[in-house]
Structures are given as structure tokens and as C-alpha cells.
Amino acid sequence: MRVLMTLVASLLMPSVAMAADATCNAIAKEKNLHGAALNSFVTKCEKDAKAKCDADAKAKNLHGAAEKSFTTKCVKDASGT
């Protein structure tokens, strides 16, 4: 059972990594979103990106200006702006 779970997880990892590389704006364009749906999607996507970037900064033990700089760049890269 453990082998099967490991195999499934390893097969899913590349697709998760590819999805993580896409920016919020690129995903919204791919989904052909407009108006309120676009605004809602991008806002949620950027909020999720900020939470992930904050967690990454904490994991890297960054503080002060380094943390702010890292988080700002990370969110900018994730949102595609």
C-alpha cells in the first residue's frame, strides 16, 4: 500500500510543479475570465501566493528587509504583474 501511495504521489508531483509555475494572470487568461470573475480569481490567487511566500520566507528564517524583499518578489513572480 505504501508503495502505491509513493507511486501516485511521484506521478502527481510534476503536474503540481507545472501548475505552480503558472502565474495568476496566465491562469486567468487560460480560463478566459473577465469582469468580476477575473477580479475575484486574481485576488484569491494573489492572496494564496502571499500566504505561500510568507511561509517560504519563514522557512528560510528571513527577517526585516530581507523578508519583505523576498515576499514582494515572490508575490510579484506568482501573480505575473
PDB file of N, CA, C and O in Angstrom:
ATOM      1  N   MET A   1       0.834  -1.193   0.000  1.00  0.00           N
ATOM      2  CA  MET A   1       0.000   0.000   0.000  1.00  0.00           C
ATOM      3  C   MET A   1       0.877   1.254   0.000  1.00  0.00           C
ATOM      4  O   MET A   1       0.576   2.207  -0.688  1.00  0.00           O
ATOM      5  N   ARG A   2       1.941   1.222   0.804  1.00  0.00           N
ATOM      6  CA  ARG A   2       2.830   2.370   0.888  1.00  0.00           C
ATOM      7  C   ARG A   2       3.512   2.638  -0.454  1.00  0.00           C
ATOM      8  O   ARG A   2       3.706   3.777  -0.849  1.00  0.00           O
ATOM      9  N   VAL A   3       3.851   1.559  -1.161  1.00  0.00           N
ATOM     10  CA  VAL A   3       4.495   1.684  -2.474  1.00  0.00           C
ATOM     11  C   VAL A   3       3.535   2.338  -3.459  1.00  0.00           C
ATOM     12  O   VAL A   3       3.923   3.209  -4.232  1.00  0.00           O
ATOM     13  N   LEU A   4       2.284   1.930  -3.414  1.00  0.00           N
ATOM     14  CA  LEU A   4       1.280   2.507  -4.302  1.00  0.00           C
ATOM     15  C   LEU A   4       1.096   3.993  -4.026  1.00  0.00           C
ATOM     16  O   LEU A   4       1.038   4.801  -4.960  1.00  0.00           O
ATOM     17  N   MET A   5       1.053   4.376  -2.754  1.00  0.00           N
ATOM     18  CA  MET A   5       0.898   5.790  -2.386  1.00  0.00           C
ATOM     19  C   MET A   5       2.102   6.604  -2.874  1.00  0.00           C
ATOM     20  O   MET A   5       1.956   7.706  -3.370  1.00  0.00           O
ATOM     21  N   THR A   6       3.299   6.052  -2.737  1.00  0.00           N
ATOM     22  CA  THR A   6       4.514   6.727  -3.185  1.00  0.00           C
ATOM     23  C   THR A   6       4.503   6.899  -4.694  1.00  0.00           C
ATOM     24  O   THR A   6       4.854   7.965  -5.211  1.00  0.00           O
ATOM     25  N   LEU A   7       4.066   5.882  -5.413  1.00  0.00           N
ATOM     26  CA  LEU A   7       3.997   5.946  -6.866  1.00  0.00           C
ATOM     27  C   LEU A   7       3.006   7.011  -7.320  1.00  0.00           C
ATOM     28  O   LEU A   7       3.317   7.821  -8.193  1.00  0.00           O
ATOM     29  N   VAL A   8       1.848   7.029  -6.718  1.00  0.00           N
ATOM     30  CA  VAL A   8       0.834   8.028  -7.071  1.00  0.00           C
ATOM     31  C   VAL A   8       1.353   9.432  -6.769  1.00  0.00           C
ATOM     32  O   VAL A   8       1.215  10.345  -7.580  1.00  0.00           O
ATOM     33  N   ALA A   9       1.966   9.620  -5.625  1.00  0.00           N
ATOM     34  CA  ALA A   9       2.497  10.932  -5.248  1.00  0.00           C
ATOM     35  C   ALA A   9       3.579  11.380  -6.223  1.00  0.00           C
ATOM     36  O   ALA A   9       3.626  12.544  -6.623  1.00  0.00           O
ATOM     37  N   SER A  10       4.449  10.464  -6.639  1.00  0.00           N
ATOM     38  CA  SER A  10       5.520  10.840  -7.564  1.00  0.00           C
ATOM     39  C   SER A  10       4.976  11.174  -8.940  1.00  0.00           C
ATOM     40  O   SER A  10       5.540  12.000  -9.650  1.00  0.00           O
ATOM     41  N   LEU A  11       3.883  10.564  -9.330  1.00  0.00           N
ATOM     42  CA  LEU A  11       3.274  10.881 -10.621  1.00  0.00           C
ATOM     43  C   LEU A  11       2.573  12.226 -10.596  1.00  0.00           C
ATOM     44  O   LEU A  11       2.513  12.923 -11.609  1.00  0.00           O
ATOM     45  N   LEU A  12       2.048  12.604  -9.455  1.00  0.00           N
ATOM     46  CA  LEU A  12       1.331  13.867  -9.343  1.00  0.00           C
ATOM     47  C   LEU A  12       2.259  15.059  -9.165  1.00  0.00           C
ATOM     48  O   LEU A  12       1.901  16.176  -9.518  1.00  0.00           O
ATOM     49  N   MET A  13       3.438  14.863  -8.640  1.00  0.00           N
ATOM     50  CA  MET A  13       4.355  15.967  -8.356  1.00  0.00           C
ATOM     51  C   MET A  13       4.696  16.814  -9.580  1.00  0.00           C
ATOM     52  O   MET A  13       4.661  18.022  -9.492  1.00  0.00           O
ATOM     53  N   PRO A  14       5.029  16.259 -10.748  1.00  0.00           N
ATOM     54  CA  PRO A  14       5.347  17.111 -11.891  1.00  0.00           C
ATOM     55  C   PRO A  14       4.183  17.999 -12.307  1.00  0.00           C
ATOM     56  O   PRO A  14       4.372  19.156 -12.652  1.00  0.00           O
ATOM     57  N   SER A  15       2.958  17.495 -12.249  1.00  0.00           N
ATOM     58  CA  SER A  15       1.818  18.311 -12.652  1.00  0.00           C
ATOM     59  C   SER A  15       1.572  19.427 -11.644  1.00  0.00           C
ATOM     60  O   SER A  15       1.203  20.528 -12.016  1.00  0.00           O
ATOM     61  N   VAL A  16       1.808  19.171 -10.372  1.00  0.00           N
ATOM     62  CA  VAL A  16       1.668  20.208  -9.357  1.00  0.00           C
ATOM     63  C   VAL A  16       2.735  21.275  -9.559  1.00  0.00           C
ATOM     64  O   VAL A  16       2.474  22.469  -9.472  1.00  0.00           O
ATOM     65  N   ALA A  17       3.957  20.856  -9.865  1.00  0.00           N
ATOM     66  CA  ALA A  17       5.044  21.802 -10.087  1.00  0.00           C
ATOM     67  C   ALA A  17       4.763  22.668 -11.310  1.00  0.00           C
ATOM     68  O   ALA A  17       5.039  23.860 -11.306  1.00  0.00           O
ATOM     69  N   MET A  18       4.221  22.078 -12.366  1.00  0.00           N
ATOM     70  CA  MET A  18       3.905  22.865 -13.562  1.00  0.00           C
ATOM     71  C   MET A  18       2.804  23.869 -13.249  1.00  0.00           C
ATOM     72  O   MET A  18       2.855  24.998 -13.707  1.00  0.00           O
ATOM     73  N   ALA A  19       1.806  23.476 -12.469  1.00  0.00           N
ATOM     74  CA  ALA A  19       0.725  24.393 -12.124  1.00  0.00           C
ATOM     75  C   ALA A  19       1.242  25.534 -11.259  1.00  0.00           C
ATOM     76  O   ALA A  19       0.792  26.662 -11.379  1.00  0.00           O
ATOM     77  N   ALA A  20       2.202  25.245 -10.402  1.00  0.00           N
ATOM     78  CA  ALA A  20       2.756  26.273  -9.531  1.00  0.00           C
ATOM     79  C   ALA A  20       3.578  27.283 -10.314  1.00  0.00           C
ATOM     80  O   ALA A  20       3.739  28.422  -9.883  1.00  0.00           O
ATOM     81  N   ASP A  21       4.134  26.880 -11.465  1.00  0.00           N
ATOM     82  CA  ASP A  21       4.933  27.786 -12.277  1.00  0.00           C
ATOM     83  C   ASP A  21       4.082  28.811 -13.011  1.00  0.00           C
ATOM     84  O   ASP A  21       4.580  29.853 -13.403  1.00  0.00           O
ATOM     85  N   ALA A  22       2.825  28.515 -13.237  1.00  0.00           N
ATOM     86  CA  ALA A  22       1.946  29.429 -13.947  1.00  0.00           C
ATOM     87  C   ALA A  22       1.585  30.605 -13.041  1.00  0.00           C
ATOM     88  O   ALA A  22       1.434  30.457 -11.836  1.00  0.00           O
ATOM     89  N   THR A  23       1.473  31.779 -13.631  1.00  0.00           N
ATOM     90  CA  THR A  23       1.119  32.955 -12.847  1.00  0.00           C
ATOM     91  C   THR A  23      -0.394  33.095 -12.763  1.00  0.00           C
ATOM     92  O   THR A  23      -1.132  32.512 -13.556  1.00  0.00           O
ATOM     93  N   CYS A  24      -0.843  33.900 -11.814  1.00  0.00           N
ATOM     94  CA  CYS A  24      -2.274  34.131 -11.639  1.00  0.00           C
ATOM     95  C   CYS A  24      -2.897  34.690 -12.922  1.00  0.00           C
ATOM     96  O   CYS A  24      -3.956  34.241 -13.352  1.00  0.00           O
ATOM     97  N   ASN A  25      -2.216  35.659 -13.525  1.00  0.00           N
ATOM     98  CA  ASN A  25      -2.747  36.264 -14.745  1.00  0.00           C
ATOM     99  C   ASN A  25      -2.786  35.278 -15.902  1.00  0.00           C
ATOM    100  O   ASN A  25      -3.731  35.279 -16.692  1.00  0.00           O
ATOM    101  N   ALA A  26      -1.775  34.425 -16.020  1.00  0.00           N
ATOM    102  CA  ALA A  26      -1.749  33.437 -17.095  1.00  0.00           C
ATOM    103  C   ALA A  26      -2.868  32.415 -16.925  1.00  0.00           C
ATOM    104  O   ALA A  26      -3.524  32.028 -17.904  1.00  0.00           O
ATOM    105  N   ILE A  27      -3.093  31.997 -15.698  1.00  0.00           N
ATOM    106  CA  ILE A  27      -4.169  31.037 -15.435  1.00  0.00           C
ATOM    107  C   ILE A  27      -5.525  31.671 -15.734  1.00  0.00           C
ATOM    108  O   ILE A  27      -6.391  31.038 -16.338  1.00  0.00           O
ATOM    109  N   ALA A  28      -5.708  32.925 -15.332  1.00  0.00           N
ATOM    110  CA  ALA A  28      -6.967  33.619 -15.598  1.00  0.00           C
ATOM    111  C   ALA A  28      -7.201  33.762 -17.095  1.00  0.00           C
ATOM    112  O   ALA A  28      -8.325  33.592 -17.576  1.00  0.00           O
ATOM    113  N   LYS A  29      -6.149  34.067 -17.836  1.00  0.00           N
ATOM    114  CA  LYS A  29      -6.263  34.192 -19.291  1.00  0.00           C
ATOM    115  C   LYS A  29      -6.614  32.840 -19.906  1.00  0.00           C
ATOM    116  O   LYS A  29      -7.461  32.759 -20.799  1.00  0.00           O
ATOM    117  N   GLU A  30      -5.969  31.781 -19.414  1.00  0.00           N
ATOM    118  CA  GLU A  30      -6.232  30.431 -19.903  1.00  0.00           C
ATOM    119  C   GLU A  30      -7.685  30.034 -19.646  1.00  0.00           C
ATOM    120  O   GLU A  30      -8.313  29.376 -20.465  1.00  0.00           O
ATOM    121  N   LYS A  31      -8.222  30.465 -18.495  1.00  0.00           N
ATOM    122  CA  LYS A  31      -9.615  30.156 -18.151  1.00  0.00           C
ATOM    123  C   LYS A  31     -10.599  31.108 -18.829  1.00  0.00           C
ATOM    124  O   LYS A  31     -11.801  30.948 -18.677  1.00  0.00           O
ATOM    125  N   ASN A  32     -10.067  32.110 -19.535  1.00  0.00           N
ATOM    126  CA  ASN A  32     -10.874  33.074 -20.267  1.00  0.00           C
ATOM    127  C   ASN A  32     -11.845  33.823 -19.337  1.00  0.00           C
ATOM    128  O   ASN A  32     -13.027  33.969 -19.634  1.00  0.00           O
ATOM    129  N   LEU A  33     -11.312  34.294 -18.207  1.00  0.00           N
ATOM    130  CA  LEU A  33     -12.128  35.008 -17.233  1.00  0.00           C
ATOM    131  C   LEU A  33     -12.177  36.497 -17.563  1.00  0.00           C
ATOM    132  O   LEU A  33     -11.198  37.059 -18.055  1.00  0.00           O
ATOM    133  N   HIS A  34     -13.314  37.112 -17.263  1.00  0.00           N
ATOM    134  CA  HIS A  34     -13.490  38.548 -17.499  1.00  0.00           C
ATOM    135  C   HIS A  34     -14.305  39.154 -16.366  1.00  0.00           C
ATOM    136  O   HIS A  34     -15.032  38.463 -15.670  1.00  0.00           O
ATOM    137  N   GLY A  35     -14.195  40.454 -16.206  1.00  0.00           N
ATOM    138  CA  GLY A  35     -15.020  41.195 -15.250  1.00  0.00           C
ATOM    139  C   GLY A  35     -14.824  40.758 -13.816  1.00  0.00           C
ATOM    140  O   GLY A  35     -13.705  40.594 -13.334  1.00  0.00           O
ATOM    141  N   ALA A  36     -15.954  40.582 -13.124  1.00  0.00           N
ATOM    142  CA  ALA A  36     -15.935  40.252 -11.705  1.00  0.00           C
ATOM    143  C   ALA A  36     -15.276  38.899 -11.444  1.00  0.00           C
ATOM    144  O   ALA A  36     -14.571  38.725 -10.451  1.00  0.00           O
ATOM    145  N   ALA A  37     -15.482  37.950 -12.341  1.00  0.00           N
ATOM    146  CA  ALA A  37     -14.870  36.628 -12.167  1.00  0.00           C
ATOM    147  C   ALA A  37     -13.343  36.741 -12.223  1.00  0.00           C
ATOM    148  O   ALA A  37     -12.628  36.101 -11.442  1.00  0.00           O
ATOM    149  N   LEU A  38     -12.836  37.557 -13.138  1.00  0.00           N
ATOM    150  CA  LEU A  38     -11.393  37.779 -13.256  1.00  0.00           C
ATOM    151  C   LEU A  38     -10.847  38.422 -11.991  1.00  0.00           C
ATOM    152  O   LEU A  38      -9.853  37.964 -11.427  1.00  0.00           O
ATOM    153  N   ASN A  39     -11.503  39.491 -11.526  1.00  0.00           N
ATOM    154  CA  ASN A  39     -11.054  40.179 -10.314  1.00  0.00           C
ATOM    155  C   ASN A  39     -11.058  39.255  -9.104  1.00  0.00           C
ATOM    156  O   ASN A  39     -10.103  39.242  -8.321  1.00  0.00           O
ATOM    157  N   SER A  40     -12.109  38.486  -8.961  1.00  0.00           N
ATOM    158  CA  SER A  40     -12.224  37.567  -7.835  1.00  0.00           C
ATOM    159  C   SER A  40     -11.135  36.502  -7.888  1.00  0.00           C
ATOM    160  O   SER A  40     -10.479  36.216  -6.878  1.00  0.00           O
ATOM    161  N   PHE A  41     -10.925  35.922  -9.060  1.00  0.00           N
ATOM    162  CA  PHE A  41      -9.915  34.877  -9.201  1.00  0.00           C
ATOM    163  C   PHE A  41      -8.520  35.411  -8.918  1.00  0.00           C
ATOM    164  O   PHE A  41      -7.751  34.800  -8.172  1.00  0.00           O
ATOM    165  N   VAL A  42      -8.171  36.549  -9.500  1.00  0.00           N
ATOM    166  CA  VAL A  42      -6.829  37.111  -9.324  1.00  0.00           C
ATOM    167  C   VAL A  42      -6.601  37.507  -7.869  1.00  0.00           C
ATOM    168  O   VAL A  42      -5.527  37.274  -7.309  1.00  0.00           O
ATOM    169  N   THR A  43      -7.616  38.086  -7.222  1.00  0.00           N
ATOM    170  CA  THR A  43      -7.489  38.465  -5.817  1.00  0.00           C
ATOM    171  C   THR A  43      -7.222  37.248  -4.946  1.00  0.00           C
ATOM    172  O   THR A  43      -6.317  37.254  -4.108  1.00  0.00           O
ATOM    173  N   LYS A  44      -7.983  36.171  -5.144  1.00  0.00           N
ATOM    174  CA  LYS A  44      -7.786  34.958  -4.358  1.00  0.00           C
ATOM    175  C   LYS A  44      -6.430  34.332  -4.671  1.00  0.00           C
ATOM    176  O   LYS A  44      -5.713  33.898  -3.764  1.00  0.00           O
ATOM    177  N   CYS A  45      -6.062  34.311  -5.920  1.00  0.00           N
ATOM    178  CA  CYS A  45      -4.778  33.723  -6.323  1.00  0.00           C
ATOM    179  C   CYS A  45      -3.616  34.489  -5.687  1.00  0.00           C
ATOM    180  O   CYS A  45      -2.676  33.884  -5.171  1.00  0.00           O
ATOM    181  N   GLU A  46      -3.678  35.822  -5.703  1.00  0.00           N
ATOM    182  CA  GLU A  46      -2.620  36.633  -5.099  1.00  0.00           C
ATOM    183  C   GLU A  46      -2.580  36.456  -3.583  1.00  0.00           C
ATOM    184  O   GLU A  46      -1.505  36.430  -2.989  1.00  0.00           O
ATOM    185  N   LYS A  47      -3.757  36.316  -2.958  1.00  0.00           N
ATOM    186  CA  LYS A  47      -3.815  36.080  -1.515  1.00  0.00           C
ATOM    187  C   LYS A  47      -3.165  34.742  -1.175  1.00  0.00           C
ATOM    188  O   LYS A  47      -2.376  34.653  -0.228  1.00  0.00           O
ATOM    189  N   ASP A  48      -3.458  33.714  -1.973  1.00  0.00           N
ATOM    190  CA  ASP A  48      -2.848  32.398  -1.762  1.00  0.00           C
ATOM    191  C   ASP A  48      -1.337  32.456  -1.987  1.00  0.00           C
ATOM    192  O   ASP A  48      -0.561  31.838  -1.248  1.00  0.00           O
ATOM    193  N   ALA A  49      -0.915  33.219  -3.005  1.00  0.00           N
ATOM    194  CA  ALA A  49       0.516  33.361  -3.302  1.00  0.00           C
ATOM    195  C   ALA A  49       1.220  34.057  -2.143  1.00  0.00           C
ATOM    196  O   ALA A  49       2.318  33.662  -1.749  1.00  0.00           O
ATOM    197  N   LYS A  50       0.597  35.082  -1.577  1.00  0.00           N
ATOM    198  CA  LYS A  50       1.199  35.805  -0.457  1.00  0.00           C
ATOM    199  C   LYS A  50       1.353  34.882   0.752  1.00  0.00           C
ATOM    200  O   LYS A  50       2.401  34.892   1.416  1.00  0.00           O
ATOM    201  N   ALA A  51       0.344  34.069   1.014  1.00  0.00           N
ATOM    202  CA  ALA A  51       0.420  33.133   2.137  1.00  0.00           C
ATOM    203  C   ALA A  51       1.563  32.134   1.925  1.00  0.00           C
ATOM    204  O   ALA A  51       2.328  31.837   2.848  1.00  0.00           O
ATOM    205  N   LYS A  52       1.700  31.630   0.703  1.00  0.00           N
ATOM    206  CA  LYS A  52       2.777  30.684   0.395  1.00  0.00           C
ATOM    207  C   LYS A  52       4.133  31.367   0.507  1.00  0.00           C
ATOM    208  O   LYS A  52       5.075  30.810   1.065  1.00  0.00           O
ATOM    209  N   CYS A  53       4.239  32.590   0.005  1.00  0.00           N
ATOM    210  CA  CYS A  53       5.513  33.316   0.062  1.00  0.00           C
ATOM    211  C   CYS A  53       5.895  33.647   1.503  1.00  0.00           C
ATOM    212  O   CYS A  53       7.073  33.582   1.869  1.00  0.00           O
ATOM    213  N   ASP A  54       4.912  34.016   2.315  1.00  0.00           N
ATOM    214  CA  ASP A  54       5.179  34.274   3.732  1.00  0.00           C
ATOM    215  C   ASP A  54       5.705  33.017   4.423  1.00  0.00           C
ATOM    216  O   ASP A  54       6.645  33.081   5.218  1.00  0.00           O
ATOM    217  N   ALA A  55       5.087  31.878   4.107  1.00  0.00           N
ATOM    218  CA  ALA A  55       5.530  30.616   4.699  1.00  0.00           C
ATOM    219  C   ALA A  55       6.945  30.265   4.227  1.00  0.00           C
ATOM    220  O   ALA A  55       7.769  29.792   5.015  1.00  0.00           O
ATOM    221  N   ASP A  56       7.228  30.522   2.947  1.00  0.00           N
ATOM    222  CA  ASP A  56       8.570  30.252   2.421  1.00  0.00           C
ATOM    223  C   ASP A  56       9.612  31.143   3.107  1.00  0.00           C
ATOM    224  O   ASP A  56      10.715  30.693   3.417  1.00  0.00           O
ATOM    225  N   ALA A  57       9.265  32.412   3.319  1.00  0.00           N
ATOM    226  CA  ALA A  57      10.189  33.336   3.987  1.00  0.00           C
ATOM    227  C   ALA A  57      10.452  32.880   5.419  1.00  0.00           C
ATOM    228  O   ALA A  57      11.583  32.932   5.902  1.00  0.00           O
ATOM    229  N   LYS A  58       9.400  32.417   6.088  1.00  0.00           N
ATOM    230  CA  LYS A  58       9.558  31.933   7.463  1.00  0.00           C
ATOM    231  C   LYS A  58      10.428  30.671   7.482  1.00  0.00           C
ATOM    232  O   LYS A  58      11.283  30.513   8.347  1.00  0.00           O
ATOM    233  N   ALA A  59      10.225  29.794   6.488  1.00  0.00           N
ATOM    234  CA  ALA A  59      11.018  28.568   6.410  1.00  0.00           C
ATOM    235  C   ALA A  59      12.494  28.879   6.160  1.00  0.00           C
ATOM    236  O   ALA A  59      13.375  28.160   6.626  1.00  0.00           O
ATOM    237  N   LYS A  60      12.754  29.969   5.443  1.00  0.00           N
ATOM    238  CA  LYS A  60      14.140  30.375   5.169  1.00  0.00           C
ATOM    239  C   LYS A  60      14.707  31.219   6.300  1.00  0.00           C
ATOM    240  O   LYS A  60      15.830  31.704   6.207  1.00  0.00           O
ATOM    241  N   ASN A  61      13.891  31.442   7.337  1.00  0.00           N
ATOM    242  CA  ASN A  61      14.296  32.199   8.517  1.00  0.00           C
ATOM    243  C   ASN A  61      14.712  33.630   8.166  1.00  0.00           C
ATOM    244  O   ASN A  61      15.709  34.137   8.679  1.00  0.00           O
ATOM    245  N   LEU A  62      13.949  34.266   7.289  1.00  0.00           N
ATOM    246  CA  LEU A  62      14.225  35.649   6.902  1.00  0.00           C
ATOM    247  C   LEU A  62      13.489  36.609   7.826  1.00  0.00           C
ATOM    248  O   LEU A  62      12.392  36.315   8.297  1.00  0.00           O
ATOM    249  N   HIS A  63      14.102  37.773   8.053  1.00  0.00           N
ATOM    250  CA  HIS A  63      13.501  38.785   8.918  1.00  0.00           C
ATOM    251  C   HIS A  63      13.752  40.166   8.332  1.00  0.00           C
ATOM    252  O   HIS A  63      14.696  40.371   7.575  1.00  0.00           O
ATOM    253  N   GLY A  64      12.923  41.121   8.707  1.00  0.00           N
ATOM    254  CA  GLY A  64      13.127  42.514   8.336  1.00  0.00           C
ATOM    255  C   GLY A  64      13.090  42.753   6.843  1.00  0.00           C
ATOM    256  O   GLY A  64      12.213  42.269   6.138  1.00  0.00           O
ATOM    257  N   ALA A  65      14.056  43.528   6.358  1.00  0.00           N
ATOM    258  CA  ALA A  65      14.104  43.931   4.954  1.00  0.00           C
ATOM    259  C   ALA A  65      14.253  42.729   4.024  1.00  0.00           C
ATOM    260  O   ALA A  65      13.674  42.707   2.939  1.00  0.00           O
ATOM    261  N   ALA A  66      15.014  41.737   4.433  1.00  0.00           N
ATOM    262  CA  ALA A  66      15.208  40.547   3.604  1.00  0.00           C
ATOM    263  C   ALA A  66      13.887  39.803   3.411  1.00  0.00           C
ATOM    264  O   ALA A  66      13.569  39.356   2.305  1.00  0.00           O
ATOM    265  N   GLU A  67      13.117  39.702   4.492  1.00  0.00           N
ATOM    266  CA  GLU A  67      11.822  39.033   4.417  1.00  0.00           C
ATOM    267  C   GLU A  67      10.873  39.809   3.502  1.00  0.00           C
ATOM    268  O   GLU A  67      10.204  39.225   2.648  1.00  0.00           O
ATOM    269  N   LYS A  68      10.840  41.127   3.678  1.00  0.00           N
ATOM    270  CA  LYS A  68       9.946  41.955   2.867  1.00  0.00           C
ATOM    271  C   LYS A  68      10.324  41.879   1.392  1.00  0.00           C
ATOM    272  O   LYS A  68       9.470  41.729   0.524  1.00  0.00           O
ATOM    273  N   SER A  69      11.609  41.969   1.098  1.00  0.00           N
ATOM    274  CA  SER A  69      12.090  41.903  -0.280  1.00  0.00           C
ATOM    275  C   SER A  69      11.767  40.550  -0.910  1.00  0.00           C
ATOM    276  O   SER A  69      11.270  40.481  -2.042  1.00  0.00           O
ATOM    277  N   PHE A  70      12.037  39.478  -0.179  1.00  0.00           N
ATOM    278  CA  PHE A  70      11.757  38.141  -0.678  1.00  0.00           C
ATOM    279  C   PHE A  70      10.269  37.964  -0.959  1.00  0.00           C
ATOM    280  O   PHE A  70       9.876  37.488  -2.027  1.00  0.00           O
ATOM    281  N   THR A  71       9.431  38.362   0.003  1.00  0.00           N
ATOM    282  CA  THR A  71       7.989  38.194  -0.139  1.00  0.00           C
ATOM    283  C   THR A  71       7.445  39.021  -1.292  1.00  0.00           C
ATOM    284  O   THR A  71       6.630  38.537  -2.080  1.00  0.00           O
ATOM    285  N   THR A  72       7.901  40.253  -1.429  1.00  0.00           N
ATOM    286  CA  THR A  72       7.436  41.120  -2.514  1.00  0.00           C
ATOM    287  C   THR A  72       7.771  40.511  -3.868  1.00  0.00           C
ATOM    288  O   THR A  72       6.912  40.444  -4.758  1.00  0.00           O
ATOM    289  N   LYS A  73       9.006  40.052  -4.037  1.00  0.00           N
ATOM    290  CA  LYS A  73       9.410  39.453  -5.314  1.00  0.00           C
ATOM    291  C   LYS A  73       8.657  38.159  -5.568  1.00  0.00           C
ATOM    292  O   LYS A  73       8.209  37.896  -6.689  1.00  0.00           O
ATOM    293  N   CYS A  74       8.502  37.364  -4.547  1.00  0.00           N
ATOM    294  CA  CYS A  74       7.796  36.080  -4.670  1.00  0.00           C
ATOM    295  C   CYS A  74       6.348  36.279  -5.121  1.00  0.00           C
ATOM    296  O   CYS A  74       5.890  35.631  -6.043  1.00  0.00           O
ATOM    297  N   VAL A  75       5.649  37.235  -4.498  1.00  0.00           N
ATOM    298  CA  VAL A  75       4.258  37.509  -4.858  1.00  0.00           C
ATOM    299  C   VAL A  75       4.185  38.077  -6.275  1.00  0.00           C
ATOM    300  O   VAL A  75       3.311  37.717  -7.054  1.00  0.00           O
ATOM    301  N   LYS A  76       5.115  38.962  -6.607  1.00  0.00           N
ATOM    302  CA  LYS A  76       5.140  39.550  -7.949  1.00  0.00           C
ATOM    303  C   LYS A  76       5.341  38.460  -9.006  1.00  0.00           C
ATOM    304  O   LYS A  76       4.664  38.450 -10.037  1.00  0.00           O
ATOM    305  N   ASP A  77       6.257  37.547  -8.749  1.00  0.00           N
ATOM    306  CA  ASP A  77       6.507  36.449  -9.688  1.00  0.00           C
ATOM    307  C   ASP A  77       5.290  35.544  -9.806  1.00  0.00           C
ATOM    308  O   ASP A  77       4.951  35.079 -10.897  1.00  0.00           O
ATOM    309  N   ALA A  78       4.630  35.269  -8.702  1.00  0.00           N
ATOM    310  CA  ALA A  78       3.479  34.375  -8.696  1.00  0.00           C
ATOM    311  C   ALA A  78       2.257  34.996  -9.373  1.00  0.00           C
ATOM    312  O   ALA A  78       1.481  34.306 -10.031  1.00  0.00           O
ATOM    313  N   SER A  79       2.096  36.322  -9.223  1.00  0.00           N
ATOM    314  CA  SER A  79       0.912  36.963  -9.793  1.00  0.00           C
ATOM    315  C   SER A  79       1.101  37.346 -11.250  1.00  0.00           C
ATOM    316  O   SER A  79       0.138  37.534 -11.980  1.00  0.00           O
ATOM    317  N   GLY A  80       2.334  37.465 -11.676  1.00  0.00           N
ATOM    318  CA  GLY A  80       2.592  37.789 -13.075  1.00  0.00           C
ATOM    319  C   GLY A  80       2.455  39.251 -13.397  1.00  0.00           C
ATOM    320  O   GLY A  80       2.293  39.637 -14.551  1.00  0.00           O
ATOM    321  N   THR A  81       2.540  40.111 -12.392  1.00  0.00           N
ATOM    322  CA  THR A  81       2.428  41.554 -12.648  1.00  0.00           C
ATOM    323  C   THR A  81       3.781  42.188 -12.700  1.00  0.00           C
ATOM    324  O   THR A  81       4.761  41.681 -12.255  1.00  0.00           O
TER     325      THR A  81
END
